Short mmCIF file of C-alpha atoms in Angstrom, two decimals:
data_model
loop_
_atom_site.label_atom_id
_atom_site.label_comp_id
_atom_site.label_asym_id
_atom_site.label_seq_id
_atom_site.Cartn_x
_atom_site.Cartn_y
_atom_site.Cartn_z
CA UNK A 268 -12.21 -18.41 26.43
CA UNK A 269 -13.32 -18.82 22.82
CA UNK A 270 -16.14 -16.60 23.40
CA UNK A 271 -13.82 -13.46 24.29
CA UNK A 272 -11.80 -14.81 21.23
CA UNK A 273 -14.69 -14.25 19.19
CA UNK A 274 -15.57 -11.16 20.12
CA UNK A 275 -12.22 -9.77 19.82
CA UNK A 276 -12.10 -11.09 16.20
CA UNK A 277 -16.00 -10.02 15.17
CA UNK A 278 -14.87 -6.14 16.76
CA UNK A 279 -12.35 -6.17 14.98
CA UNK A 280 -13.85 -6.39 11.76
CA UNK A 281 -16.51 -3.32 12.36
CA UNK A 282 -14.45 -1.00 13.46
CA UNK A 283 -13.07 -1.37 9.94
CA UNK A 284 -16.79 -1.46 8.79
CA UNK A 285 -17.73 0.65 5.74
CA UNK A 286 -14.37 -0.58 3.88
CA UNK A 287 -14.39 -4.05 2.94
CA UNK A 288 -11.46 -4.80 4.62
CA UNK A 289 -9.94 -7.99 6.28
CA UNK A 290 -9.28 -8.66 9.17
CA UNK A 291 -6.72 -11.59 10.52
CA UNK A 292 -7.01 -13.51 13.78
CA UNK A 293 -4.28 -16.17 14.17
CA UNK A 294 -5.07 -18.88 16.08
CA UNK A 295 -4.08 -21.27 18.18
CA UNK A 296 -4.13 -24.56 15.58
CA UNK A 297 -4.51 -23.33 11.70
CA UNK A 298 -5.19 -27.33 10.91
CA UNK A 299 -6.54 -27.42 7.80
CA UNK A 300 -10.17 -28.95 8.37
CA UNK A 301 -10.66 -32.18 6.77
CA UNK A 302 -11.20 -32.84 3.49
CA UNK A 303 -15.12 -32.21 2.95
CA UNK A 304 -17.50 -32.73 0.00
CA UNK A 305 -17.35 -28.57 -0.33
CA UNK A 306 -19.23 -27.59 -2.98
CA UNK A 307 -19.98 -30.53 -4.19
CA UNK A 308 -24.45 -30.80 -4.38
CA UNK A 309 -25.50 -26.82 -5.63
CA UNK A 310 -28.43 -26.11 -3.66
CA UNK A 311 -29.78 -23.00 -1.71
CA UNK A 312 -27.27 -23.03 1.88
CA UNK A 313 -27.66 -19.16 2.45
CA UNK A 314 -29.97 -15.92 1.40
CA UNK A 315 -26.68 -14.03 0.44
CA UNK A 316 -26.43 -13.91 -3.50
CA UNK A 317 -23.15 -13.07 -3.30
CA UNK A 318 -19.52 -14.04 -4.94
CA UNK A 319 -17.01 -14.46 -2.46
CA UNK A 320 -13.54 -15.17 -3.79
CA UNK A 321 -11.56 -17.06 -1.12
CA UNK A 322 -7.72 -18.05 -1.28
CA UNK A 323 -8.24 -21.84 -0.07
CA UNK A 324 -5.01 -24.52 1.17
CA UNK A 325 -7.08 -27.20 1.48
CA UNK A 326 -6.02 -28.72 -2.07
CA UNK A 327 -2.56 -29.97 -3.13
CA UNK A 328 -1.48 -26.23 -3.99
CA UNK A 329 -3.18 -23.03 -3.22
CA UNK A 330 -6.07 -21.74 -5.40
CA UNK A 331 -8.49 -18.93 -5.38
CA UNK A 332 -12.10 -20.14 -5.70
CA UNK A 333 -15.21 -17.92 -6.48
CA UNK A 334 -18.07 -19.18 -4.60
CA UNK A 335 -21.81 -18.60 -5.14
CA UNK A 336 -22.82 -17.32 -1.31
CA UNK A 337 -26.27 -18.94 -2.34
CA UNK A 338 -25.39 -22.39 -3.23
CA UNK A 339 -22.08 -22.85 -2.42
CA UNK A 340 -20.94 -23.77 -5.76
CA UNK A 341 -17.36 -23.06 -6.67
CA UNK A 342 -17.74 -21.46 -10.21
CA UNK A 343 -14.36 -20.82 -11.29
CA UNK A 344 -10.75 -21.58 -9.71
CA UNK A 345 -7.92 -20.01 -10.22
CA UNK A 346 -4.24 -20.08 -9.80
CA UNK A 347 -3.19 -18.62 -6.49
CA UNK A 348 -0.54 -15.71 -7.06
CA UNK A 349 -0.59 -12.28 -6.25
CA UNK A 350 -3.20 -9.76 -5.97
CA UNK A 351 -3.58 -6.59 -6.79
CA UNK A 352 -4.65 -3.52 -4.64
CA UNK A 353 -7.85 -3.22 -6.20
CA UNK A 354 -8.63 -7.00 -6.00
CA UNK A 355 -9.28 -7.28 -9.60
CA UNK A 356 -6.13 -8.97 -11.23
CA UNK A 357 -3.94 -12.16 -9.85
CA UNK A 358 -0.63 -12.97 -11.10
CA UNK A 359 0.75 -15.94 -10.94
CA UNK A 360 3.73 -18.05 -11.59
CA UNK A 361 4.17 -20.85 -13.77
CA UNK A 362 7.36 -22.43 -14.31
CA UNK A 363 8.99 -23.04 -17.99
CA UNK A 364 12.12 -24.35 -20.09
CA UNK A 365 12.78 -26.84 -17.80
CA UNK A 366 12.96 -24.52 -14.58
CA UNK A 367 15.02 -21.92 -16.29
CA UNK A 368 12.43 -19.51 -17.06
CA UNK A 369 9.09 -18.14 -15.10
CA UNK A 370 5.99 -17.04 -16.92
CA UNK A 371 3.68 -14.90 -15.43
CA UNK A 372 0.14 -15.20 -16.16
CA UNK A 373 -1.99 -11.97 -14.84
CA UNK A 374 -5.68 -13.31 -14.57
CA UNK A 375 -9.10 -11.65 -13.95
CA UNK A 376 -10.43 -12.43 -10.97
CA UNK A 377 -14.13 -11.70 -11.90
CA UNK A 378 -14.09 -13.97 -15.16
CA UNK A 379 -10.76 -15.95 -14.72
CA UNK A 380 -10.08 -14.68 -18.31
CA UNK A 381 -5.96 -14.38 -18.76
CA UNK A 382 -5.31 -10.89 -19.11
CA UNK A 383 -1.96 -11.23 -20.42
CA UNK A 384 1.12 -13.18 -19.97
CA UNK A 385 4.75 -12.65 -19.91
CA UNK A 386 8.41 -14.84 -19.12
CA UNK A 387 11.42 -13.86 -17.41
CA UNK A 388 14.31 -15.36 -16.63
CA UNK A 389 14.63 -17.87 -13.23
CA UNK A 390 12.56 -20.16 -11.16
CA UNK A 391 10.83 -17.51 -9.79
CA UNK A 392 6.97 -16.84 -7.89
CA UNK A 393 5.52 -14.20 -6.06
CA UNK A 394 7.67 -13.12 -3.60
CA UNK A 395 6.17 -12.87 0.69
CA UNK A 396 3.93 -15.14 2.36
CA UNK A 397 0.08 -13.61 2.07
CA UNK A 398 -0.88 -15.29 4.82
CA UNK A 399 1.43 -12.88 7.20
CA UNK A 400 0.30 -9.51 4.98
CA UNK A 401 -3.07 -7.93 5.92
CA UNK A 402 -3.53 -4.94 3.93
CA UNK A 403 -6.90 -3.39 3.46
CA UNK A 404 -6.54 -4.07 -0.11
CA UNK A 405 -4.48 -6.49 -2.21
CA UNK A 406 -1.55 -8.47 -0.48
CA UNK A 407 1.06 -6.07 -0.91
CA UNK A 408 3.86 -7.98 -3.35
CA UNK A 409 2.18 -5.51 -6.08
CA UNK A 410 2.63 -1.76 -6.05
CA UNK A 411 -0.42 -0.08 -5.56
CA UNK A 412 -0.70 0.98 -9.06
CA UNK A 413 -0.28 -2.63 -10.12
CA UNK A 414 2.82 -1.92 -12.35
CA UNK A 415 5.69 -3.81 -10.18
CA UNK A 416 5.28 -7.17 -9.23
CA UNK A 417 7.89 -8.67 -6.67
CA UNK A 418 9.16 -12.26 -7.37
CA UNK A 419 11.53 -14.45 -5.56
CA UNK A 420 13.14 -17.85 -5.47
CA UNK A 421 13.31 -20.39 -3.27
CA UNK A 422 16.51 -19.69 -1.29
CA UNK A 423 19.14 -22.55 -1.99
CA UNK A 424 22.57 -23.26 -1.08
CA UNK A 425 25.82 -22.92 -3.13
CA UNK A 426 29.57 -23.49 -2.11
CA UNK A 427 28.12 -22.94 1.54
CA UNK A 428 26.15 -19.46 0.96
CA UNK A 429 22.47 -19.24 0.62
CA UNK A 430 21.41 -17.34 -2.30
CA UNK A 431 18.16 -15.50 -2.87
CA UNK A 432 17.13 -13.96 -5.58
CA UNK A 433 14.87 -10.81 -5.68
CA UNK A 434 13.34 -10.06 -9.05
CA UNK A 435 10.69 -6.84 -9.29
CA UNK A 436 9.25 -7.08 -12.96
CA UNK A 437 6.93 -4.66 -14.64
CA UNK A 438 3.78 -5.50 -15.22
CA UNK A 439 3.08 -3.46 -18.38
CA UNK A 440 6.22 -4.43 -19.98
CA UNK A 441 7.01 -7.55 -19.13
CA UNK A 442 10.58 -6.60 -18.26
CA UNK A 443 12.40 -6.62 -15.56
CA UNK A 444 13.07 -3.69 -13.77
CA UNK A 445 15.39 -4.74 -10.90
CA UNK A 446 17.29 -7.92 -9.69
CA UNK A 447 19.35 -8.82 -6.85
CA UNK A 448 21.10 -11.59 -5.75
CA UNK A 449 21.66 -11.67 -1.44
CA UNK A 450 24.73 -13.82 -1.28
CA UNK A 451 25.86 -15.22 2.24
CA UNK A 452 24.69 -17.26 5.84
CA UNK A 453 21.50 -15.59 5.61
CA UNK A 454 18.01 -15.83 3.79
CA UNK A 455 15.34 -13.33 3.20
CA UNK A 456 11.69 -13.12 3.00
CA UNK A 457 9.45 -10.15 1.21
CA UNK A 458 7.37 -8.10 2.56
CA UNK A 459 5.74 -5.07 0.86
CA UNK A 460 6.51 -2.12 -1.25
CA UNK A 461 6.83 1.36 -0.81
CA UNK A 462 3.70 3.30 -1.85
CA UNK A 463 6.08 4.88 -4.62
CA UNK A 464 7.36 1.57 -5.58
CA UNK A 465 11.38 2.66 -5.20
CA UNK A 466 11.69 0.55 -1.93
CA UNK A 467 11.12 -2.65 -1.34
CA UNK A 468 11.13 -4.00 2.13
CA UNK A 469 12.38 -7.15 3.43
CA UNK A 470 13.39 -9.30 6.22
CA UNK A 471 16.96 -11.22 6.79
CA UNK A 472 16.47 -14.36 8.74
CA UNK A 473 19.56 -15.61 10.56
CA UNK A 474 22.17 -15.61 13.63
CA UNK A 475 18.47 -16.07 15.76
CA UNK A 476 16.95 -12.68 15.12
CA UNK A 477 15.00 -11.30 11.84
CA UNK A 478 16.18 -7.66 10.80
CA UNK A 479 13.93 -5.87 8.53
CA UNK A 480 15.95 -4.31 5.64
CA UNK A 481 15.57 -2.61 2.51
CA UNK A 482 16.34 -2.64 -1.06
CA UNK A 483 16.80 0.20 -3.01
CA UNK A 484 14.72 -0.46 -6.35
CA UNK A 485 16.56 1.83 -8.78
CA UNK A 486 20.49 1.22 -7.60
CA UNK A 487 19.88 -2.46 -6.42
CA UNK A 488 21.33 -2.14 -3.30
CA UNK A 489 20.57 -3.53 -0.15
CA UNK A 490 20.43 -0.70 3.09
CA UNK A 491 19.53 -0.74 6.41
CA UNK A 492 16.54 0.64 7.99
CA UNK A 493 16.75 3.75 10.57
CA UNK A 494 14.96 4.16 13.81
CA UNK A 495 14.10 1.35 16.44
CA UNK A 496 12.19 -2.18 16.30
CA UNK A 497 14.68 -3.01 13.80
CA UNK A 498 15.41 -6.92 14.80
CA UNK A 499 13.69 -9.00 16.74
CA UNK A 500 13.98 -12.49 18.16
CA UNK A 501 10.17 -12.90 19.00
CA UNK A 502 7.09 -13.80 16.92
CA UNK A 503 5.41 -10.47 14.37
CA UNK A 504 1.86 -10.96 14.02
CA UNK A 505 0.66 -10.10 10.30
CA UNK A 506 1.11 -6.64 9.40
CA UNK A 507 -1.43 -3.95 8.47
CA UNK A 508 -0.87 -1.43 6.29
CA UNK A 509 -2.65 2.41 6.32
CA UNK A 510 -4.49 3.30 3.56
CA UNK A 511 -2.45 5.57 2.21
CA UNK A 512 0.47 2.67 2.16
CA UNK A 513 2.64 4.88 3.64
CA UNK A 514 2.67 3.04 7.25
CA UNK A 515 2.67 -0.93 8.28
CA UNK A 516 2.21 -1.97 11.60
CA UNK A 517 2.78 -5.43 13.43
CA UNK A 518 2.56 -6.27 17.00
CA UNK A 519 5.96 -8.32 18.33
CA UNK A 520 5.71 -10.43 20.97
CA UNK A 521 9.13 -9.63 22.25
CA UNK A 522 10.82 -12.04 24.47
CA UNK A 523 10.44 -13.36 27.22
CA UNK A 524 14.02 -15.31 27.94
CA UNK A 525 16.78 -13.02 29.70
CA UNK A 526 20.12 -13.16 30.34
CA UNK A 527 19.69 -13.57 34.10
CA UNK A 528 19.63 -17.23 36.30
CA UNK A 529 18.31 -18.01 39.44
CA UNK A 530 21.92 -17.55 40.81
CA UNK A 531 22.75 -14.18 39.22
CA UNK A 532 21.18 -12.23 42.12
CA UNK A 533 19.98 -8.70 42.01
CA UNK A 534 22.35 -7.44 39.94
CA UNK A 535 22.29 -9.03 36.93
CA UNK A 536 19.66 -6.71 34.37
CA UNK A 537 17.09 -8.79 32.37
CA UNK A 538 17.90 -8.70 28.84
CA UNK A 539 14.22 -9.62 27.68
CA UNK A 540 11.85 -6.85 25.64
CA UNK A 541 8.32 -6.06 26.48
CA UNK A 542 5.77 -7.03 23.40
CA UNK A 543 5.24 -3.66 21.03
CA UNK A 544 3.92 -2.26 17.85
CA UNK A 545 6.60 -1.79 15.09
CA UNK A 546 5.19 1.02 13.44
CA UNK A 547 7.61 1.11 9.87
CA UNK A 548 7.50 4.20 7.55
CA UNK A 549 7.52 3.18 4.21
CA UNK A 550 8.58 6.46 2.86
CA UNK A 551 11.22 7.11 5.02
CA UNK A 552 12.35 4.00 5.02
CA UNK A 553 12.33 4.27 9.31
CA UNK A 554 11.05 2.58 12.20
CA UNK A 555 9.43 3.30 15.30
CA UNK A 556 8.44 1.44 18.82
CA UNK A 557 5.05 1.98 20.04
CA UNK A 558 5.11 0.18 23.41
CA UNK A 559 2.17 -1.96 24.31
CA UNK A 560 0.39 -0.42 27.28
CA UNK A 561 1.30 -1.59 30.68
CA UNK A 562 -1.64 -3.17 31.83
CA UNK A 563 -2.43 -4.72 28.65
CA UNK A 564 0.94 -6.65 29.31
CA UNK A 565 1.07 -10.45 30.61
CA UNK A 566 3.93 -12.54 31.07
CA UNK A 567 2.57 -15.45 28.82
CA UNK A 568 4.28 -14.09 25.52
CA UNK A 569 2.19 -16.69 23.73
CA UNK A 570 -0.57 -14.67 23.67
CA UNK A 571 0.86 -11.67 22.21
CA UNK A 572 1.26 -14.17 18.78
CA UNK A 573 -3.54 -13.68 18.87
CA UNK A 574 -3.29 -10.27 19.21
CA UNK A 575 -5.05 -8.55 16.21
CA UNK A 576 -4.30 -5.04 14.49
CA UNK A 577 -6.67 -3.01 12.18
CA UNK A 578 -6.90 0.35 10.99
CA UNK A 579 -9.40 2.58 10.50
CA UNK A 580 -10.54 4.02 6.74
CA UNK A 581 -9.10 7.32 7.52
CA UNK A 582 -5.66 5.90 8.95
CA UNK A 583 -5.69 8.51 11.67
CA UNK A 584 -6.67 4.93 14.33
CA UNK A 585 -4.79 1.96 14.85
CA UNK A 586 -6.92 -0.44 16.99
CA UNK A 587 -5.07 -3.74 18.91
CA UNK A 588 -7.09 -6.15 20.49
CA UNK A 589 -5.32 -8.70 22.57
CA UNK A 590 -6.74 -12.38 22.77
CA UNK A 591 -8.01 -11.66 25.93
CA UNK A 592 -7.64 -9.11 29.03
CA UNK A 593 -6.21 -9.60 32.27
CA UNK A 594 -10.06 -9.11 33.31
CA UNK A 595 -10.95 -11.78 31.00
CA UNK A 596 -12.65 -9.33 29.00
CA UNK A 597 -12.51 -8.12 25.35
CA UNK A 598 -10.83 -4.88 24.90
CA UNK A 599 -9.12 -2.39 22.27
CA UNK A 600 -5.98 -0.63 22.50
CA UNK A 601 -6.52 2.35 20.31
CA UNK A 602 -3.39 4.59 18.88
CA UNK A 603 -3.74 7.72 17.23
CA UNK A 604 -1.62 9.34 14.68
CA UNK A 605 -0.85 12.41 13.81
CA UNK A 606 1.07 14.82 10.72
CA UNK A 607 3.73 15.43 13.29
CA UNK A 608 4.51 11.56 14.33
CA UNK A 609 4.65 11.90 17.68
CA UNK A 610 2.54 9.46 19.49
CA UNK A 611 1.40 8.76 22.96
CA UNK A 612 -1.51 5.97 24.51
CA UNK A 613 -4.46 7.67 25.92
CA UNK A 614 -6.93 5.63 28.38
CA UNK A 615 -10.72 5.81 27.66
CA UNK A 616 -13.47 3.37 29.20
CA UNK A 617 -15.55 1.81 26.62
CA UNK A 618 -18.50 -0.40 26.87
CA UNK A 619 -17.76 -3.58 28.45
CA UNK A 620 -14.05 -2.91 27.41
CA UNK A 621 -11.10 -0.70 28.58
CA UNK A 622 -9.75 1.28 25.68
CA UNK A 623 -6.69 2.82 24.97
CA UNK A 624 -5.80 5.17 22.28
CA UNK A 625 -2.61 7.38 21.20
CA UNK A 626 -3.28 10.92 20.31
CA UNK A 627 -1.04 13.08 18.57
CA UNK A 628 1.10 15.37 21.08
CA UNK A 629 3.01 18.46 19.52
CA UNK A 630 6.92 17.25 19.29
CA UNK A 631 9.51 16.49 17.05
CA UNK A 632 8.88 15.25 13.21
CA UNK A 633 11.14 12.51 13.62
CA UNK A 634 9.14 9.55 14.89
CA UNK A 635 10.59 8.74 18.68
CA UNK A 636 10.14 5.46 20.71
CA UNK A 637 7.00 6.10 23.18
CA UNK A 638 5.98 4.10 26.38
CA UNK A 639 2.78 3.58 27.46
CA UNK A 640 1.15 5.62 30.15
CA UNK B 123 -19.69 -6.98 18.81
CA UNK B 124 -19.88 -4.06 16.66
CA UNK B 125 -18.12 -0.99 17.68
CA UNK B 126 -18.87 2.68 16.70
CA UNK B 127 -15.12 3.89 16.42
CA UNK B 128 -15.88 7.14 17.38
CA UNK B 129 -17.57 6.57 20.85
CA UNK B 130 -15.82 4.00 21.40
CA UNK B 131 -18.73 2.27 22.27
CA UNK B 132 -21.17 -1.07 21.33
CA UNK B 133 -23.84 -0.68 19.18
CA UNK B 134 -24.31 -4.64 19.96
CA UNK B 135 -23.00 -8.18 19.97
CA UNK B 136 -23.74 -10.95 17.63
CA UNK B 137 -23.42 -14.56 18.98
CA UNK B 138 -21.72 -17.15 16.53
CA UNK B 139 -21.37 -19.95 19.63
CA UNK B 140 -20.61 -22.76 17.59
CA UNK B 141 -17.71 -21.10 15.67
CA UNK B 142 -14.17 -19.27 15.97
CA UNK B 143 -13.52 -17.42 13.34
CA UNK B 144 -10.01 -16.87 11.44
CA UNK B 145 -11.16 -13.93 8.62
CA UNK B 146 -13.94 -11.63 8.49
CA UNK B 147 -14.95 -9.16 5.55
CA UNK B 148 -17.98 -7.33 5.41
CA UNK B 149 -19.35 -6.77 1.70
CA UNK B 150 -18.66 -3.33 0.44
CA UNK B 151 -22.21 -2.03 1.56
CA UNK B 152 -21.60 -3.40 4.76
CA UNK B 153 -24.76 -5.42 5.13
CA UNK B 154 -23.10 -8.85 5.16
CA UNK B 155 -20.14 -9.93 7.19
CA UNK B 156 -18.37 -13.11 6.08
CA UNK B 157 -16.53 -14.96 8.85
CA UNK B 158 -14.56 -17.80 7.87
CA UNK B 159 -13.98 -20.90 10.22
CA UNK B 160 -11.04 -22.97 9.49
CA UNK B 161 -11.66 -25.40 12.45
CA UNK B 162 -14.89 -26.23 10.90
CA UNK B 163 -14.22 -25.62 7.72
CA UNK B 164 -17.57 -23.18 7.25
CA UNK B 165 -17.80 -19.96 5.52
CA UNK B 166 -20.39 -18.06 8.21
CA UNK B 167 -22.84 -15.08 6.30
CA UNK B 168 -24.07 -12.87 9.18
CA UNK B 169 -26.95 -10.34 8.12
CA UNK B 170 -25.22 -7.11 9.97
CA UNK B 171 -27.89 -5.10 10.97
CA UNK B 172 -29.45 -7.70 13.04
CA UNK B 173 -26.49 -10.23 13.56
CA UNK B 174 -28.87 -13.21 11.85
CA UNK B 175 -27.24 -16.09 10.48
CA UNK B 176 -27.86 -16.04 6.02
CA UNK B 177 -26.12 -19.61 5.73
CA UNK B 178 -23.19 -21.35 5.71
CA UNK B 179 -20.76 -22.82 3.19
CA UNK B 180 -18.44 -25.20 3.45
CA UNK B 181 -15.29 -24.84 2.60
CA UNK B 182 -12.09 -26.46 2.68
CA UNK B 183 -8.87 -24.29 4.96
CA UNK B 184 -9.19 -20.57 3.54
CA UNK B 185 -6.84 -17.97 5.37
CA UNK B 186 -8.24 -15.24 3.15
CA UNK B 187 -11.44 -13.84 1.74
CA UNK B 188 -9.83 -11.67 -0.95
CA UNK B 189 -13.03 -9.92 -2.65
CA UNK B 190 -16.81 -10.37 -2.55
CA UNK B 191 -19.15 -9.02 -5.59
CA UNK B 192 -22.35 -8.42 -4.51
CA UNK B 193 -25.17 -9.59 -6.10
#
């Protein structure tokens, strides 16, 4: 079983060769290994001369080490925070005034030099979870020109509402540009920016379901997404973004648990939803289904939280490789895009692997859901 | 396994038995692929045009290899 794991993980990162770009597996158990003497001794471990800068857990708070490939050495660390598209500049958060105030520290990654720092208002950080962001560049709580950061609390509870606060500051300034406060029974999580900065997208967690929303950055208010995919009750795999940051893509697991009992009978209609890619248009702020192919599809919704998404250089291919096949071997599900939206799953033997791909079909501009053929 | 996208087909497979690996990120040439795994807390360097092992490092739990700068 590992083995097909493996390869499914080590395709995954050629077919986004040429690019530098990450790819991420989940995994079963994300244990932290044990403690270790890491880094400790400096002595020749590999032939790569190399700096790798890694984001590592394994301490009391998150840190981003650069490490000599040769020796192993750690030769600087560095604040954990946000990064920006071009990998060059973290921001992070330190707290000030006695919790009432945030500064932000923006950092060079290459000599750990502070760039510049500035303070705003709140007990605020870097808004989103990293670890569930994959973008080929950056994690995404930065617009790609690196002049909007997003920040957010942590969501606490007053007079019986939760309260989260959104805060998207300007780098260049040091101001802030927007703020919201979502009031009510409900809390929210970040998730990325539109490529022109004036949207930022988010997800409300609450009444059992996550619903992807969106606030608009200049009037501050919070609006609901069009299209389908919307909510879901099942687990999103980390999301992908094209490289034009116009598209971001998760696989949901959907759910497995219906509506119907043993005593129900024929009748009664199963209320559970088949795994899928949520493909979400940044720019137009709408959503679309890309149903997983059929005979990609197992009834152990589990798995569907290993599948892996990556996209190639030119955005035009969106590659999903499941854990594992139901012929136990390693395959690719392939989906093409095109100007017109309109998508559709293609079959196509590979070596050793069954392949399918979605190539674009003349139809409508407005994206539609698809099902597999 | 490396994968020409276009064909659609293998140009080979590289063996890393002893490992699983979380993240992968090739250098920006694309001559070295590092693989990082959590269970065993080792940072993998795999040469990529002939899937040989460069070294290891170890490393405590890193979910993300955010930039290499070659040498």
């Amino acid at each position: 079983m590992g083995r097909h794991r493996r390869l499914g993980v080590l395709a995954l990162a050629f077919l986004v060769a040429g690019c530098g770009a990450e790819a991420v597996a989940p995994r079963t158990s994300s244990t932290p290994a044990p403690a270790s003497s890491a880094n400790a001794t400096p002595r020749p471990t590999s032939a790569a001369r190399d700096v790798v800068y890694v984001r590592s857990n394994g301490g009391a708070s998150p840190v981003i080490l650069a490490i000599d490939a040769r020796t192993g050495e750690t030769l600087r660390t560095l604040n954990d925070g946000a990064i920006s598209a071009d990998s060059a500049t973290v921001y992070w958060s330190e707290s000030v005034s006695g919790g009432t105030k945030t500064t932000i520290h923006a950092s060079d990654l290459a000599t750990g030099k502070e760039t510049r720092a500035f303070t705003v208002d709140g007990d605020i950080r870097p808004a989103g979870n990293p670890e569930t962001f994959s973008p080929l560049a950056g994690d995404g709580r930065l617009t790609r020109d690196g002049r909007s950061l997003a920040l957010m609390n942590s969501p606490y509870k007053l007079d019986g509402e939760w309260i989260t606060r959104l805060v998207i500051a300007n780098t260049v300034t040091g101001t802030v540009e927007s703020a919201a406060d979502f009031r009510g029974q409900t809390t929210y999580g970040f998730i990325t920016f539109s490529p022109d900065g004036r949207s930022a997208f988010l997800e409300q967690y609450g009444d059992g379901a996550t619903r992807m929303r969106v606030l608009d950055v200049a009037t501050r208010k919070l609006a609901d997404l069009s299209g389908a995919g919307l909510t879901t009750t099942g687990f999103r795999t980390a999301a992908v973004l094209s490289p034009d940051g116009r598209w971001l893509f998760r696989i949901d697991s959907g759910a497995s648990t219906t509506n119907c009992t043993s005593t129900d009978g024929p009748r009664c209609t199963p209320n559970g939803t088949p795994p899928y890619v949520v493909a979400l248009d940044l720019l137009a702020r709408r959503a679309t289904q890309i149903m997983l192919p059929a005979s990609r599809l197992t009834g152990d919704f589990e798995k569907y939280m290993l599948w892996s998404l990556a996209i190639t250089p030119d955005g035009a291919t969106l590659y999903a490789a499941p854990r594992r096949s139901p012929s136990h071997e390693p395959a690719t599900t392939r989906w093409r895009r095109s100007g017109a939206r309109s998508f559709r799953w293609r079959t196509r033997s590979a070596t050793s692997s069954v392949a399918r791909r979605c190539r674009p079909t003349a139809g409508p501009s407005t994206p539609r859901r698809t099902t597999a053929s | 396994m490396t994968i020409d996208t276009a064909s659609l087909t293998s140009r080979g497979t590289f063996w890393q038995r002893s490992h699983q690996f979380d993240t992968l990120r090739l250098t920006s040439d694309g001559r070295r692929l590092y693989a990082m795994d959590n269970q065993a807390g080792t940072l993998v360097i795999m040469d990529t045009s002939s899937g040989a092992s460069l070294g290891e490092v170890k490393l405590r739990y890193a979910p993300a290899i955010l930039r290499i700068d070659p040498a």
